[in-house]
Short mmCIF file of C-alpha atoms and ligand atoms in Angstrom, two decimals:
data_model
loop_
_atom_site.label_atom_id
_atom_site.label_comp_id
_atom_site.label_asym_id
_atom_site.label_seq_id
_atom_site.Cartn_x
_atom_site.Cartn_y
_atom_site.Cartn_z
CA MET A 90 117.20 94.88 60.75
CA SER A 91 119.84 95.03 63.49
CA GLY A 92 122.71 92.51 63.64
CA LYS A 93 122.12 91.58 67.31
CA SER A 94 119.37 89.33 68.57
CA THR A 95 117.73 89.57 71.95
CA THR A 96 118.95 86.12 72.98
CA GLY A 97 122.69 86.87 73.06
CA VAL A 98 123.93 84.89 70.04
CA SER A 99 124.65 87.12 67.08
CA ASN A 100 122.09 87.05 64.32
CA GLU A 101 124.81 86.40 61.78
CA GLU A 102 125.79 83.10 63.39
CA PHE A 103 122.17 82.03 63.34
CA TRP A 104 121.69 83.16 59.71
CA ARG A 105 124.77 81.18 58.65
CA GLU A 106 123.44 78.11 60.42
CA LEU A 107 120.19 78.46 58.49
CA GLY A 108 121.96 78.77 55.15
CA ILE A 109 121.20 82.44 54.49
CA ASP A 110 123.16 84.10 51.67
CA ILE A 111 124.78 86.65 53.99
CA GLU A 112 126.02 89.02 51.30
CA LYS A 113 122.66 89.32 49.58
CA HIS A 114 120.87 89.42 52.90
CA ASP A 115 123.06 92.35 54.01
CA GLU A 116 121.91 94.28 50.94
CA LEU A 117 118.28 93.63 51.84
CA MET A 118 118.81 94.59 55.49
CA LYS A 119 120.41 97.88 54.45
CA MET A 120 117.31 98.88 52.51
CA LEU A 121 114.60 98.06 55.04
CA PRO A 122 115.49 100.60 57.78
CA VAL A 123 115.57 103.40 55.20
CA ILE A 124 112.12 102.46 53.89
CA TYR A 125 110.73 102.03 57.40
CA GLN A 126 112.09 105.36 58.56
CA ASN A 127 110.53 107.12 55.60
CA VAL A 128 107.17 105.35 55.70
CA TYR A 129 106.60 104.83 59.43
CA LEU A 130 108.83 106.87 61.65
CA THR A 131 107.93 110.16 59.96
CA GLN A 132 104.30 109.84 61.15
CA ALA A 133 103.16 112.23 63.90
CA ASN A 134 101.30 111.35 67.08
CA ARG A 135 101.59 107.56 66.88
CA PRO A 136 100.27 105.59 69.89
CA LYS A 137 103.04 104.64 72.29
CA ASN A 138 102.12 100.94 72.27
CA ILE A 139 103.01 100.74 68.59
CA ALA A 140 106.61 100.47 69.87
CA TYR A 141 106.29 96.67 70.20
CA PHE A 142 105.51 96.39 66.47
CA ASP A 143 108.27 98.85 65.52
CA ASN A 144 110.73 96.73 67.47
CA PHE A 145 109.45 93.56 65.81
CA ILE A 146 110.13 95.06 62.38
CA ALA A 147 113.48 96.45 63.49
CA ASP A 148 114.61 92.90 64.22
CA ILE A 149 112.34 91.06 61.79
CA HIS A 150 115.07 88.65 60.67
CA GLY A 151 116.47 88.31 64.20
CA ALA A 152 114.47 87.73 67.36
CA ARG A 153 111.35 85.99 65.98
CA PRO A 154 112.99 83.69 63.39
CA LYS A 155 115.53 82.78 66.02
CA GLU A 156 112.77 81.87 68.44
CA VAL A 157 111.25 79.72 65.67
CA PHE A 158 114.60 78.14 64.91
CA GLU A 159 115.14 77.30 68.57
CA ARG A 160 111.81 75.48 68.61
CA LYS A 161 112.83 73.65 65.48
CA LYS A 162 116.01 72.52 67.20
CA ARG A 163 113.90 71.16 70.03
CA GLY A 164 112.05 69.04 67.49
CA ASP A 165 109.01 71.18 66.67
CA LYS A 166 108.12 71.48 62.99
CA VAL A 167 107.76 74.77 61.13
CA ILE A 168 105.00 74.97 58.54
CA GLY A 169 104.96 77.91 56.12
CA ALA A 170 102.07 78.97 53.89
CA PHE A 171 100.96 81.70 51.48
CA CYS A 172 97.25 82.16 51.79
CA ALA A 173 94.40 83.03 54.14
CA TYR A 174 93.12 79.54 53.24
CA PHE A 175 95.85 77.96 55.34
CA PRO A 176 94.14 76.18 58.29
CA GLU A 177 96.67 77.34 60.87
CA GLU A 178 94.57 75.88 63.72
CA VAL A 179 95.48 72.37 62.56
CA VAL A 180 99.18 73.22 62.63
CA LEU A 181 98.97 74.75 66.11
CA ALA A 182 97.02 71.74 67.38
CA ALA A 183 99.92 69.51 66.35
CA GLY A 184 102.38 71.65 68.35
CA ALA A 185 104.03 73.00 65.18
CA VAL A 186 104.76 76.64 64.26
CA PRO A 187 102.57 78.15 61.52
CA LEU A 188 103.91 81.10 59.48
CA ILE A 189 102.38 82.89 56.51
CA LEU A 190 105.27 83.73 54.23
CA CYS A 191 103.97 85.70 51.22
CA GLY A 192 106.60 88.07 49.92
CA GLY A 193 105.85 91.80 49.81
CA ALA A 194 109.33 93.04 48.84
CA ASP A 195 110.67 93.99 45.45
CA PHE A 196 114.17 92.85 46.43
CA PRO A 197 113.88 89.11 45.59
CA VAL A 198 111.85 89.66 42.40
CA ALA A 199 114.95 89.79 40.16
CA ASP A 200 116.04 86.40 41.51
CA ALA A 201 112.59 84.93 40.89
CA GLU A 202 112.56 86.26 37.33
CA LYS A 203 115.51 84.00 36.51
CA ILE A 204 112.94 81.20 36.60
CA LEU A 205 109.42 82.67 36.60
CA PRO A 206 108.06 84.77 33.72
CA ARG A 207 108.41 88.51 34.31
CA ASN A 208 104.68 89.01 33.71
CA THR A 209 103.73 87.17 36.92
CA CYS A 210 102.08 88.72 39.98
CA PRO A 211 104.72 90.34 42.24
CA LEU A 212 103.45 88.47 45.30
CA ILE A 213 104.21 85.17 43.59
CA LYS A 214 107.61 86.35 42.35
CA SER A 215 108.59 87.84 45.69
CA SER A 216 107.56 84.71 47.63
CA PHE A 217 109.44 82.42 45.26
CA GLY A 218 112.44 84.76 45.12
CA PHE A 219 112.77 84.84 48.90
CA ARG A 220 113.30 81.07 48.82
CA THR A 221 115.61 80.91 45.80
CA SER A 222 117.72 83.91 46.91
CA LYS A 223 118.11 82.44 50.43
CA THR A 224 117.44 85.80 52.04
CA CYS A 225 114.50 84.93 54.32
CA PRO A 226 115.14 83.08 57.60
CA TYR A 227 111.43 82.22 57.94
CA PHE A 228 111.47 80.42 54.58
CA LEU A 229 114.67 78.60 55.39
CA SER A 230 113.27 77.41 58.72
CA ALA A 231 110.25 75.75 57.13
CA ASP A 232 110.06 71.95 57.16
CA LEU A 233 107.00 72.04 54.93
CA LEU A 234 105.42 74.71 52.75
CA VAL A 235 101.69 74.63 52.16
CA GLY A 236 100.25 75.95 48.92
CA GLU A 237 96.71 76.02 47.63
CA THR A 238 94.99 75.98 44.25
CA THR A 239 93.72 79.55 44.36
CA CYS A 240 95.12 81.31 41.30
CA GLY A 241 96.96 79.72 38.38
CA GLY A 242 100.23 81.53 39.03
CA LYS A 243 100.50 80.38 42.62
CA LYS A 244 99.52 76.83 41.77
CA LYS A 245 102.28 76.47 39.19
CA MET A 246 104.83 78.31 41.36
CA TYR A 247 104.29 75.76 44.15
CA GLU A 248 105.39 72.95 41.82
CA LEU A 249 108.72 74.74 41.38
CA LEU A 250 108.96 75.64 45.06
CA ASN A 251 108.72 71.95 45.85
CA GLU A 252 112.16 71.56 44.25
CA TYR A 253 113.61 73.65 47.11
CA THR A 254 111.42 72.80 50.13
CA PRO A 255 108.77 70.05 50.33
CA THR A 256 105.51 71.72 49.32
CA TYR A 257 102.04 70.32 49.98
CA THR A 258 99.24 71.84 47.94
CA LEU A 259 95.67 72.00 49.23
CA HIS A 260 93.06 71.51 46.54
CA LEU A 261 90.69 74.43 46.97
CA PRO A 262 87.64 74.10 44.71
CA HIS A 263 86.50 77.30 43.01
CA LYS A 264 82.72 76.91 43.35
CA LYS A 265 82.00 77.49 47.00
CA ASP A 266 78.23 77.10 46.62
CA ASP A 267 78.50 73.65 45.07
CA ALA A 268 77.76 70.76 47.47
CA GLU A 269 80.32 68.44 45.84
CA ALA A 270 82.98 71.16 45.98
CA ARG A 271 82.31 71.68 49.70
CA LYS A 272 82.68 67.95 50.30
CA LEU A 273 85.95 67.95 48.40
CA TRP A 274 87.26 70.85 50.48
CA LEU A 275 86.27 69.17 53.74
CA ASN A 276 88.12 66.10 52.62
CA GLU A 277 91.16 68.26 51.79
CA VAL A 278 91.14 69.68 55.32
CA LYS A 279 91.00 66.12 56.71
CA LEU A 280 93.89 65.02 54.49
CA PHE A 281 95.82 68.09 55.60
CA LYS A 282 95.30 67.09 59.23
CA ASN A 283 96.69 63.61 58.42
CA GLU A 284 99.69 65.15 56.66
CA ILE A 285 100.44 67.43 59.61
CA GLU A 286 100.06 64.52 62.06
CA GLU A 287 102.50 62.52 60.01
CA ILE A 288 105.12 65.23 59.66
CA THR A 289 104.94 66.24 63.33
CA GLY A 290 104.42 62.75 64.75
CA SER A 291 101.72 64.26 66.94
CA ARG A 292 98.10 63.15 67.02
CA ILE A 293 95.58 65.98 66.79
CA THR A 294 93.02 65.31 69.50
CA TYR A 295 89.70 67.03 70.14
CA ASP A 296 91.12 68.99 73.09
CA LYS A 297 94.24 70.09 71.23
CA LEU A 298 92.23 71.26 68.26
CA LYS A 299 89.74 73.03 70.50
CA GLU A 300 92.56 74.91 72.22
CA ALA A 301 94.13 75.85 68.87
CA ILE A 302 90.77 77.06 67.51
CA LEU A 303 90.26 79.19 70.61
CA ARG A 304 93.74 80.72 70.31
CA VAL A 305 93.30 81.66 66.65
CA ASN A 306 89.76 82.91 67.37
CA ARG A 307 91.28 85.22 70.00
CA LYS A 308 93.75 86.53 67.42
CA ARG A 309 90.96 87.17 64.93
CA GLU A 310 88.79 88.80 67.62
CA VAL A 311 91.54 91.16 68.72
CA LEU A 312 92.04 92.23 65.12
CA ARG A 313 88.31 92.87 64.84
CA ARG A 314 88.50 95.08 67.95
CA LEU A 315 91.47 96.91 66.47
CA TYR A 316 89.54 97.56 63.25
CA ASN A 317 86.53 98.76 65.23
CA THR A 318 88.63 101.60 66.68
CA ARG A 319 89.08 102.89 63.12
CA LYS A 320 85.36 103.53 62.83
CA ALA A 321 85.84 106.53 65.13
CA SER A 322 86.13 110.00 63.68
CA PRO A 323 88.94 110.92 63.74
CA PRO A 324 90.51 107.45 63.74
CA PRO A 325 92.95 107.04 66.65
CA ILE A 326 95.57 105.25 64.53
CA SER A 327 96.81 105.50 60.97
CA GLY A 328 95.95 102.94 58.31
CA LYS A 329 99.66 102.32 57.82
CA ASP A 330 100.12 101.33 61.45
CA VAL A 331 97.18 98.94 61.35
CA LEU A 332 98.47 97.41 58.13
CA LEU A 333 101.77 96.75 59.87
CA ILE A 334 100.03 95.01 62.78
CA MET A 335 97.97 92.89 60.35
CA GLN A 336 101.13 91.86 58.54
CA LEU A 337 102.88 90.89 61.76
CA ALA A 338 99.87 88.80 62.85
CA PHE A 339 101.16 86.19 60.37
CA PHE A 340 104.61 85.96 61.94
CA ASP A 341 104.29 86.55 65.67
CA GLU A 342 103.53 83.98 68.35
CA VAL A 343 99.73 83.99 68.72
CA ASP A 344 99.29 84.68 72.45
CA ARG A 345 101.96 87.37 72.65
CA PHE A 346 100.51 89.06 69.56
CA VAL A 347 97.06 89.09 71.18
CA GLN A 348 98.40 90.60 74.39
CA LYS A 349 100.41 93.33 72.64
CA THR A 350 97.52 94.22 70.35
CA GLU A 351 95.16 94.41 73.35
CA GLU A 352 97.52 96.85 75.07
CA LEU A 353 97.47 99.01 71.97
CA ILE A 354 93.68 98.83 71.68
CA ASN A 355 93.27 99.99 75.29
CA GLU A 356 95.36 103.03 74.45
CA LEU A 357 93.35 103.66 71.27
CA GLU A 358 90.04 103.41 73.13
CA GLY A 359 91.33 106.09 75.52
CA ARG A 360 92.15 108.27 72.55
CA ILE A 361 88.67 107.82 71.13
CA LYS A 362 87.10 108.90 74.44
CA ARG A 363 89.22 112.04 74.38
CA GLY A 364 88.42 112.68 70.69
CA GLU A 365 92.11 112.34 69.76
CA GLY A 366 93.14 111.15 66.33
CA VAL A 367 96.07 110.98 63.99
CA PHE A 368 94.39 112.87 61.14
CA PRO A 369 92.09 115.90 61.13
CA LYS A 370 88.43 114.98 61.56
CA ASP A 371 87.64 116.07 58.02
CA ALA A 372 90.36 114.00 56.32
CA PRO A 373 88.79 111.84 53.59
CA ARG A 374 88.29 108.25 54.77
CA ILE A 375 89.39 105.49 52.41
CA LEU A 376 88.52 101.81 52.24
CA VAL A 377 91.22 99.83 50.43
CA SER A 378 89.88 96.72 48.71
CA GLY A 379 91.64 94.00 46.75
CA THR A 380 94.79 91.93 46.76
CA PRO A 381 96.73 91.38 49.99
CA MET A 382 99.69 93.51 51.09
CA THR A 383 102.40 91.62 52.88
CA VAL A 384 105.56 92.89 54.62
CA PRO A 385 107.09 95.27 53.52
CA ASN A 386 104.46 96.35 51.00
CA TRP A 387 103.35 99.70 52.42
CA LYS A 388 103.41 101.60 49.14
CA LEU A 389 99.71 102.34 48.60
CA HIS A 390 98.90 103.27 52.20
CA ASP A 391 101.94 105.52 52.31
CA ILE A 392 100.88 107.45 49.22
CA ILE A 393 97.26 107.76 50.38
CA GLU A 394 98.13 108.93 53.88
CA LYS A 395 100.86 111.31 52.72
CA SER A 396 98.23 112.82 50.42
CA GLY A 397 96.08 113.76 53.42
CA ALA A 398 93.49 110.94 53.50
CA VAL A 399 93.29 108.16 56.07
CA VAL A 400 92.83 104.46 55.34
CA VAL A 401 90.08 103.24 57.68
CA ALA A 402 89.87 99.57 56.62
CA GLU A 403 91.19 96.95 54.21
CA GLU A 404 88.88 94.48 52.48
CA SER A 405 91.77 92.11 51.92
CA CYS A 406 93.40 88.94 53.21
CA THR A 407 95.71 91.28 55.11
CA GLY A 408 92.54 92.83 56.51
CA THR A 409 88.91 91.90 57.07
CA ARG A 410 88.99 88.67 55.05
CA TYR A 411 91.46 87.26 57.56
CA PHE A 412 89.48 87.87 60.73
CA SER A 413 85.80 88.35 59.97
CA GLU A 414 84.82 84.73 60.62
CA LEU A 415 85.53 82.65 63.72
CA VAL A 416 85.29 78.88 64.22
CA GLU A 417 82.98 77.10 66.66
CA PRO A 418 85.45 75.18 68.88
CA ASP A 419 83.15 73.06 71.03
CA SER A 420 81.44 70.68 68.69
CA GLY A 421 81.62 67.16 70.05
CA SER A 422 84.22 65.51 67.82
CA VAL A 423 87.33 66.17 65.76
CA ASN A 424 85.32 65.49 62.61
CA ILE A 425 82.80 68.21 63.44
CA GLN A 426 85.62 70.59 64.35
CA LEU A 427 87.19 69.94 60.95
CA LYS A 428 83.84 70.51 59.27
CA ASN A 429 83.49 73.84 61.11
CA LEU A 430 87.00 74.78 60.07
CA ALA A 431 86.37 73.87 56.43
CA GLU A 432 83.13 75.89 56.42
CA ARG A 433 84.77 78.90 58.02
CA TYR A 434 87.53 78.97 55.43
CA LEU A 435 85.03 78.82 52.58
CA HIS A 436 83.64 82.15 53.79
CA ILE A 437 86.81 83.97 52.69
CA ASN A 438 85.59 85.70 49.57
CA CYS A 439 88.72 85.43 47.46
CA ALA A 440 88.42 86.47 43.81
CA CYS A 441 89.52 82.97 42.76
CA PHE A 442 85.91 81.79 43.35
CA THR A 443 83.19 81.73 40.76
CA PRO A 444 80.65 83.05 41.29
CA ASN A 445 81.76 85.36 44.10
CA ALA A 446 78.72 87.58 44.60
CA GLU A 447 79.47 88.00 48.32
CA ARG A 448 82.61 90.03 47.68
CA PRO A 449 81.03 93.10 46.00
CA GLU A 450 78.43 93.00 48.81
CA ASP A 451 81.24 92.92 51.40
CA VAL A 452 82.97 95.92 49.85
CA VAL A 453 79.78 98.00 49.90
CA ARG A 454 78.94 96.92 53.46
CA LEU A 455 82.44 97.72 54.71
CA ALA A 456 82.51 101.11 52.98
CA LYS A 457 79.31 101.97 54.87
CA GLU A 458 80.38 100.43 58.16
CA TYR A 459 83.67 102.33 58.23
CA LYS A 460 82.05 105.50 56.81
CA ALA A 461 84.47 105.55 53.89
CA ASP A 462 84.23 108.53 51.53
CA GLY A 463 85.73 106.45 48.74
CA VAL A 464 87.27 103.11 47.84
CA VAL A 465 90.73 102.49 46.42
CA TYR A 466 90.59 99.18 44.60
CA TYR A 467 94.06 97.65 44.73
CA VAL A 468 95.26 95.11 42.17
CA LEU A 469 98.70 93.59 42.02
CA GLN A 470 99.93 93.53 38.43
CA PHE A 471 98.99 90.40 36.47
CA CYS A 472 96.38 89.33 39.03
CA HIS A 473 93.52 88.55 36.66
CA GLU A 474 91.18 87.36 39.43
CA PHE A 475 91.03 90.65 41.32
CA ASN A 476 91.46 92.75 38.19
CA ILE A 477 88.47 91.29 36.37
CA GLU A 478 86.33 91.16 39.51
CA PHE A 479 86.70 94.95 39.68
CA ALA A 480 83.88 95.29 37.12
CA LYS A 481 81.38 93.80 39.61
CA VAL A 482 82.74 95.62 42.64
CA GLU A 483 82.69 98.91 40.73
CA ARG A 484 79.07 98.35 39.67
CA ALA A 485 77.98 97.57 43.23
CA LEU A 486 79.71 100.67 44.57
CA LYS A 487 78.29 102.83 41.81
CA GLU A 488 74.77 101.71 42.66
CA GLU A 489 75.36 102.97 46.20
CA GLY A 490 77.01 106.19 45.02
CA ILE A 491 80.41 105.34 46.46
CA PRO A 492 83.37 106.60 44.40
CA VAL A 493 86.12 104.15 43.53
CA ILE A 494 89.44 104.29 41.78
CA LYS A 495 91.35 101.24 40.57
CA ILE A 496 95.09 101.13 41.14
CA GLU A 497 97.12 98.41 39.47
CA THR A 498 100.73 98.28 40.53
CA ASP A 499 103.70 96.14 41.58
CA TYR A 500 106.30 96.39 44.35
CA SER A 501 108.71 98.71 42.53
CA GLN A 502 108.87 102.45 43.10
CA SER A 503 108.88 103.22 39.36
CA ASP A 504 105.23 104.31 39.21
CA THR A 505 105.08 106.10 42.57
CA GLY A 506 104.90 109.59 41.00
CA GLN A 507 102.07 108.61 38.69
CA LEU A 508 100.11 106.88 41.48
CA LYS A 509 100.59 109.89 43.71
CA THR A 510 99.11 112.21 41.09
CA ARG A 511 96.09 109.98 40.51
CA LEU A 512 95.43 109.39 44.20
CA GLU A 513 95.88 113.05 45.15
CA THR A 514 93.30 114.00 42.54
CA PHE A 515 90.89 111.34 43.79
CA ILE A 516 91.33 112.49 47.38
CA GLU A 517 90.86 116.13 46.38
CA ILE A 518 87.58 115.23 44.70
CA LEU A 519 86.41 113.42 47.83
CA ARG A 520 87.46 116.32 49.99
CA ALA A 521 86.03 119.06 47.78
CA SER A 522 82.72 117.50 46.90
CA LYS A 523 81.50 116.86 50.47
CA VAL A 524 78.70 115.03 48.76
CA LYS A 525 77.53 111.48 48.99
CA PRO A 526 79.95 109.64 46.70
CA ARG A 527 78.58 108.37 43.45
CA GLY A 528 80.97 107.91 40.48
CA ALA A 529 83.48 105.22 39.71
CA VAL A 530 86.82 105.97 38.11
CA PRO A 531 88.32 103.19 36.05
CA ALA A 532 92.11 102.85 35.89
CA GLY A 533 93.71 105.29 33.51
CA LYS A 534 90.66 107.53 33.21
CA PRO A 535 91.40 111.11 34.35
CA LEU A 536 89.64 111.73 37.61
CA ALA A 537 88.75 115.23 36.57
CA SER A 538 86.23 113.64 34.22
CA VAL A 539 84.13 112.24 37.08
CA LYS A 540 80.75 113.92 36.91
CA VAL A 541 78.94 114.71 40.13
CA PRO A 542 75.19 114.68 39.42
CA VAL A 543 73.35 117.93 40.02
CA GLY A 544 71.26 117.96 43.18
CA ALA A 545 73.50 115.51 44.95
CA GLU A 546 72.80 114.96 48.59
CA ILE A 547 75.19 116.72 50.95
CA ALA A 548 76.96 114.26 53.25
S1 LIG B 982 92.50 83.84 49.75
S2 LIG B 982 93.48 86.75 47.96
S3 LIG B 982 95.69 85.15 50.20
S4 LIG B 982 94.79 83.60 47.09
S5 LIG B 982 97.38 88.67 44.05
S6 LIG B 982 98.91 85.48 44.22
S7 LIG B 982 95.34 85.77 43.70
S8 LIG B 982 97.71 86.64 41.16
S9 LIG B 982 97.07 86.50 47.02
FE1 LIG B 982 95.35 85.54 47.98
FE2 LIG B 982 94.62 83.40 49.31
FE3 LIG B 982 92.91 84.60 47.69
FE4 LIG B 982 93.59 85.73 49.95
FE5 LIG B 982 97.29 85.12 42.76
FE6 LIG B 982 96.18 87.51 42.59
FE7 LIG B 982 98.79 87.31 42.99
FE8 LIG B 982 97.08 86.60 44.88
#
């Protein structure tokens, strides 16, 4: 957000070189510090090692994109993507820079709506708008963008994106249990490797891929460890702070990110030993489940935590779906490594799959594992996949007596008041009942109407 970079050359010079629309970009950069101050810097008792991530955000369009741009100038390729299905290991193995670029800001949506229909998911509009409005240095650094056939909106957006930056779309089949579909996906991963080899001019060998798999495994493992700290009561870190770290995992250099997150975890483990937390021990614990939240989408967590509850985990691609599975690195040949990679990626239980029975099971398991008092099911507007899948997730939670509320929203602030009222009521019910959760609250239904069965077991 500042105009100076850490490497001496002014950020503005670098932005101009990249082709950033400086005037528009200035508008964006004026808004971010205000939002960050209000959402993040007002929190009490934050761990001191969160400072690295605060500084990253403070210079999000400066230091890191400049580092990426300097690599690009030295001949390394930059490969951007939009999905947890992006096999970043392959990109790292070729010596290129992987970045996950999904937009989480409302700012570029108006630009996107000049081309995309208004009734499109905000993540799609924001991602597209960042490219067309020329306000994102990460986007403008990319030599290749990688899409995937997950949802219909993304798939069609990538065709248009290709008119701005070359875009390669991975064909992800939607029936993960089907043998033919698995073969197709494996072949897609192999073709992707060939594409990356061609664009980088670098051959992906067994050793290079092994090293890349190990590095990304370490990133996923450190995130797992970070999430484990949230199982403590009280949790030693806010949900908002963990969400921020998750979001930055897609931008930062892998090894530095691992080191900085480890330093933070060591501090958090000390807090747990001393029984220190950021919320009172009796604050209701919330599992957020649903569509991803990318920088700077902090809206839901902010409302929940300002209402007195604490988010203890996210069943999301900016959460557990990103790190729960690792890849076996040592498998004898590049072909087996690619097979392991393809298999690992098919374990991400995205709502674009049919059937997707594992996802409701995951939500219930995670709610139990993180001792959540309730689940907030988060759907980005016009996302039919996650919206319709709610029916199954709700049923599974209901069977286990875990309360859930569905929140459907976009990136604007226009519905903040209404969301606040609904979430405060939900949290009050969780707090007041002190019973094993049991009802589900569909969107729009007044929470006061939730009936708690007589004779309910006291938690
Ligand atoms: S693997 S969740 S990151 S697709 S919210 S754009 S699905 S309309 S983001 Fe996702 Fe990959 Fe799946 Fe994960 Fe479409 Fe829905 Fe928008 Fe979405």
